[in-house]
Tab-separated table of C-alpha atoms and ligand atoms in Angstrom:
chain	number	residue	atom	x	y	z
Q	1	MET	CA	75.225	80.256	111.061
Q	2	MET	CA	77.831	82.129	113.061
Q	3	SER	CA	77.107	83.505	116.441
Q	4	PRO	CA	77.715	87.219	117.031
Q	5	ASN	CA	79.709	86.118	120.114
Q	6	ASP	CA	81.946	83.585	118.236
Q	7	LEU	CA	85.344	84.238	119.568
Q	8	SER	CA	86.866	83.003	116.418
Q	9	ALA	CA	85.147	85.671	114.448
Q	10	THR	CA	86.732	88.989	113.628
Q	11	GLU	CA	85.205	92.335	112.697
Q	12	VAL	CA	86.349	93.511	109.343
Q	13	SER	CA	85.727	96.687	107.367
Q	14	VAL	CA	86.561	96.306	103.728
Q	15	SER	CA	85.942	98.546	100.699
Q	16	VAL	CA	85.034	96.384	97.734
Q	17	ASP	CA	84.892	98.116	94.348
Q	18	GLY	CA	84.456	101.435	96.213
Q	19	HIS	CA	81.719	100.193	98.515
Q	20	ALA	CA	82.633	99.938	102.189
Q	21	ALA	CA	80.915	97.693	104.659
Q	22	ALA	CA	81.753	96.069	108.005
Q	23	SER	CA	80.806	92.554	109.196
Q	24	ARG	CA	82.072	89.753	111.394
Q	25	VAL	CA	83.791	86.903	109.658
Q	26	PRO	CA	85.293	83.560	110.824
Q	27	SER	CA	88.988	83.787	111.173
Q	28	THR	CA	89.460	81.078	108.563
Q	29	ARG	CA	87.111	82.650	105.971
Q	30	LEU	CA	89.003	83.244	102.715
Q	31	LEU	CA	88.896	86.645	101.031
Q	32	LEU	CA	87.555	84.911	97.956
Q	33	ASP	CA	84.514	83.413	99.883
Q	34	TYR	CA	84.021	86.708	101.776
Q	35	LEU	CA	83.881	88.573	98.459
Q	36	ARG	CA	81.543	86.220	96.706
Q	37	GLU	CA	79.203	85.035	99.579
Q	38	ASP	CA	79.327	87.913	102.036
Q	39	ARG	CA	79.666	90.844	99.683
Q	40	GLY	CA	78.006	89.602	96.576
Q	41	ALA	CA	81.185	90.445	94.539
Q	42	THR	CA	81.108	87.363	92.187
Q	43	ALA	CA	83.540	88.662	89.662
Q	44	PRO	CA	86.456	86.722	91.231
Q	45	LYS	CA	85.968	83.033	90.381
Q	46	TRP	CA	86.802	79.838	92.193
Q	47	GLY	CA	89.199	77.809	90.089
Q	48	CYS	CA	91.730	75.727	92.049
Q	49	GLY	CA	91.729	77.252	95.517
Q	50	THR	CA	95.433	76.723	95.786
Q	51	GLY	CA	96.842	79.871	94.093
Q	52	ASP	CA	97.593	78.111	90.845
Q	53	CYS	CA	95.047	79.386	88.353
Q	54	GLY	CA	94.460	83.102	88.955
Q	55	ALA	CA	90.752	82.931	88.466
Q	56	CYS	CA	90.306	84.706	91.855
Q	57	THR	CA	92.752	87.524	91.214
Q	58	VAL	CA	91.786	90.848	92.841
Q	59	VAL	CA	93.688	94.071	93.587
Q	60	LEU	CA	94.197	94.315	97.452
Q	61	ASP	CA	95.451	97.723	98.503
Q	62	GLY	CA	97.160	98.138	95.146
Q	63	VAL	CA	98.652	94.767	94.769
Q	64	ALA	CA	97.191	92.009	92.466
Q	65	LEU	CA	97.007	88.635	94.271
Q	66	ASP	CA	95.061	85.420	94.539
Q	67	SER	CA	92.149	85.981	96.850
Q	68	CYS	CA	91.968	82.223	97.673
Q	69	LEU	CA	95.244	82.623	99.490
Q	70	VAL	CA	94.251	85.435	101.841
Q	71	TYR	CA	92.031	85.407	104.905
Q	72	ALA	CA	89.305	88.027	105.047
Q	73	ALA	CA	90.312	88.734	108.664
Q	74	GLU	CA	93.643	90.030	107.313
Q	75	CYS	CA	91.938	92.634	105.245
Q	76	ASP	CA	90.387	94.924	107.886
Q	77	GLY	CA	90.747	98.473	106.621
Q	78	SER	CA	91.679	97.392	103.165
Q	79	SER	CA	90.440	98.234	99.705
Q	80	VAL	CA	89.732	95.474	97.248
Q	81	MET	CA	89.113	95.987	93.532
Q	82	THR	CA	87.651	93.228	91.449
Q	83	SER	CA	87.361	93.034	87.728
Q	84	ALA	CA	83.867	94.385	88.041
Q	85	GLY	CA	85.282	97.651	89.524
Q	86	LEU	CA	88.370	97.774	87.232
Q	87	GLU	CA	86.462	97.261	84.017
Q	88	THR	CA	84.756	100.658	84.435
Q	89	THR	CA	88.067	102.580	84.631
Q	90	PRO	CA	89.643	103.905	81.414
Q	91	VAL	CA	92.328	101.177	81.372
Q	92	GLY	CA	89.739	98.534	82.263
Q	93	ILE	CA	87.495	99.675	79.433
Q	94	ALA	CA	90.414	99.636	76.967
Q	95	ALA	CA	91.465	96.202	78.258
Q	96	THR	CA	87.996	94.825	77.775
Q	97	GLU	CA	87.820	96.196	74.221
Q	98	GLU	CA	91.203	94.700	73.302
Q	99	LEU	CA	90.457	91.293	74.878
Q	100	LEU	CA	87.161	91.142	72.905
Q	101	ALA	CA	88.730	92.427	69.689
Q	102	ALA	CA	91.474	89.693	69.888
Q	103	GLY	CA	89.009	87.009	70.491
Q	104	ALA	CA	90.670	86.320	73.896
Q	105	VAL	CA	87.421	85.310	75.636
Q	106	GLN	CA	85.906	81.936	75.138
Q	107	CYS	CA	84.186	80.281	78.165
Q	108	GLY	CA	85.201	83.272	80.202
Q	109	ILE	CA	85.833	81.690	83.593
Q	110	CYS	CA	89.465	82.964	83.495
Q	111	THR	CA	88.644	86.344	82.100
Q	112	PRO	CA	88.026	88.299	85.297
Q	113	GLY	CA	91.306	87.193	86.730
Q	114	PHE	CA	93.204	88.085	83.515
Q	115	LEU	CA	91.553	91.472	83.359
Q	116	VAL	CA	92.692	92.305	86.885
Q	117	THR	CA	96.215	91.146	86.173
Q	118	ILE	CA	96.366	92.965	82.898
Q	119	VAL	CA	94.870	96.262	84.199
Q	120	SER	CA	97.229	96.248	87.266
Q	121	GLY	CA	100.290	95.346	85.340
Q	122	VAL	CA	100.003	96.966	81.856
Q	123	GLY	CA	101.392	100.290	83.006
Q	124	ASP	CA	104.751	98.694	83.863
Q	125	LEU	CA	105.175	97.137	80.367
Q	126	GLY	CA	105.749	100.348	78.400
Q	127	PRO	CA	104.334	100.837	74.920
Q	128	SER	CA	106.197	97.950	73.140
Q	129	PRO	CA	106.540	95.015	75.630
Q	130	THR	CA	108.276	91.857	74.423
Q	131	ARG	CA	106.344	88.614	74.272
Q	132	GLU	CA	108.426	87.430	77.290
Q	133	GLN	CA	107.346	90.376	79.348
Q	134	ILE	CA	103.788	89.795	78.713
Q	135	VAL	CA	104.132	86.044	79.342
Q	136	GLU	CA	105.803	86.886	82.648
Q	137	LEU	CA	102.946	89.306	83.638
Q	138	LEU	CA	100.351	86.575	82.742
Q	139	SER	CA	102.260	83.697	84.322
Q	140	GLY	CA	99.915	83.465	87.349
Q	141	ASN	CA	96.747	83.115	85.221
Q	142	VAL	CA	95.621	79.906	83.470
Q	143	CYS	CA	93.344	79.749	80.403
Q	144	ARG	CA	92.194	76.355	79.202
Q	145	CYS	CA	90.405	77.658	76.088
Q	146	THR	CA	92.298	80.248	74.122
Q	147	GLY	CA	95.852	78.973	73.872
Q	148	TYR	CA	96.993	82.345	75.238
Q	149	LEU	CA	97.967	83.856	71.852
Q	150	PRO	CA	94.856	86.123	71.646
Q	151	ILE	CA	95.426	87.286	75.210
Q	152	ILE	CA	99.011	88.147	74.497
Q	153	GLU	CA	97.941	89.966	71.389
Q	154	ALA	CA	95.416	91.886	73.374
Q	155	VAL	CA	97.956	92.991	76.031
Q	156	GLN	CA	100.363	94.099	73.180
Q	157	ARG	CA	97.685	96.238	71.644
Q	158	LEU	CA	96.603	97.516	75.191
Q	159	ALA	CA	100.163	98.451	76.135
Q	160	ALA	CA	100.665	100.513	72.968
Q	161	ARG	CA	97.274	102.084	73.448
Q	162	VAL	CA	97.680	103.134	77.181
Q	163	ASN	CA	101.422	103.584	77.322
Q	164	GLY	CA	101.670	105.826	74.299
Q	165	GLY	CA	102.984	103.510	71.727
C	201	LIG	S1	91.112	79.965	92.678
C	201	LIG	FE1	92.680	81.217	93.534
C	201	LIG	S2	94.429	80.870	92.256
C	201	LIG	FE2	92.922	79.413	91.548
C	202	LIG	S1	88.418	81.475	78.163
C	202	LIG	FE1	87.931	79.518	79.050
C	202	LIG	S2	89.507	79.193	80.532
C	202	LIG	FE2	90.069	81.095	79.546
């Protein structure tokens, strides 16, 4: 249990999926742990903890990144969107529909991270992205179940749908 007077603790105010709150966090607390344990935002998942699997992907101030590689103390004044927040946006709803339609969800542990990557990146793909463009977008996310083909198909359909193809 952290003391309120702990000099290694930092006051942070972070908006998570549109809900702002302030609290003190240890200087070494990872954003992923802060989200899951302090804020109850469990959509980002623990996978590797080393920036290799993308299961913890969130959007931090407009940039998709691995929340296991960022300290919460660095995020004071920031806005974080997880898949739980993004899936209620028009693009998020469309992305969810396309992932489900393509059969791109099996065990689901990777899905929140993929959703964040896809929703934050699909707008740059244009209506008819190449397979290589989609693979590049998804290169930071690992899926052990689907073989990736259904996910690529879902992104192709989503790009056409949201970018006017
Ligand atoms: S848990 Fe963060 S990249 Fe794997
Ligand atoms: S659906 Fe199981 S790891 Fe991707």
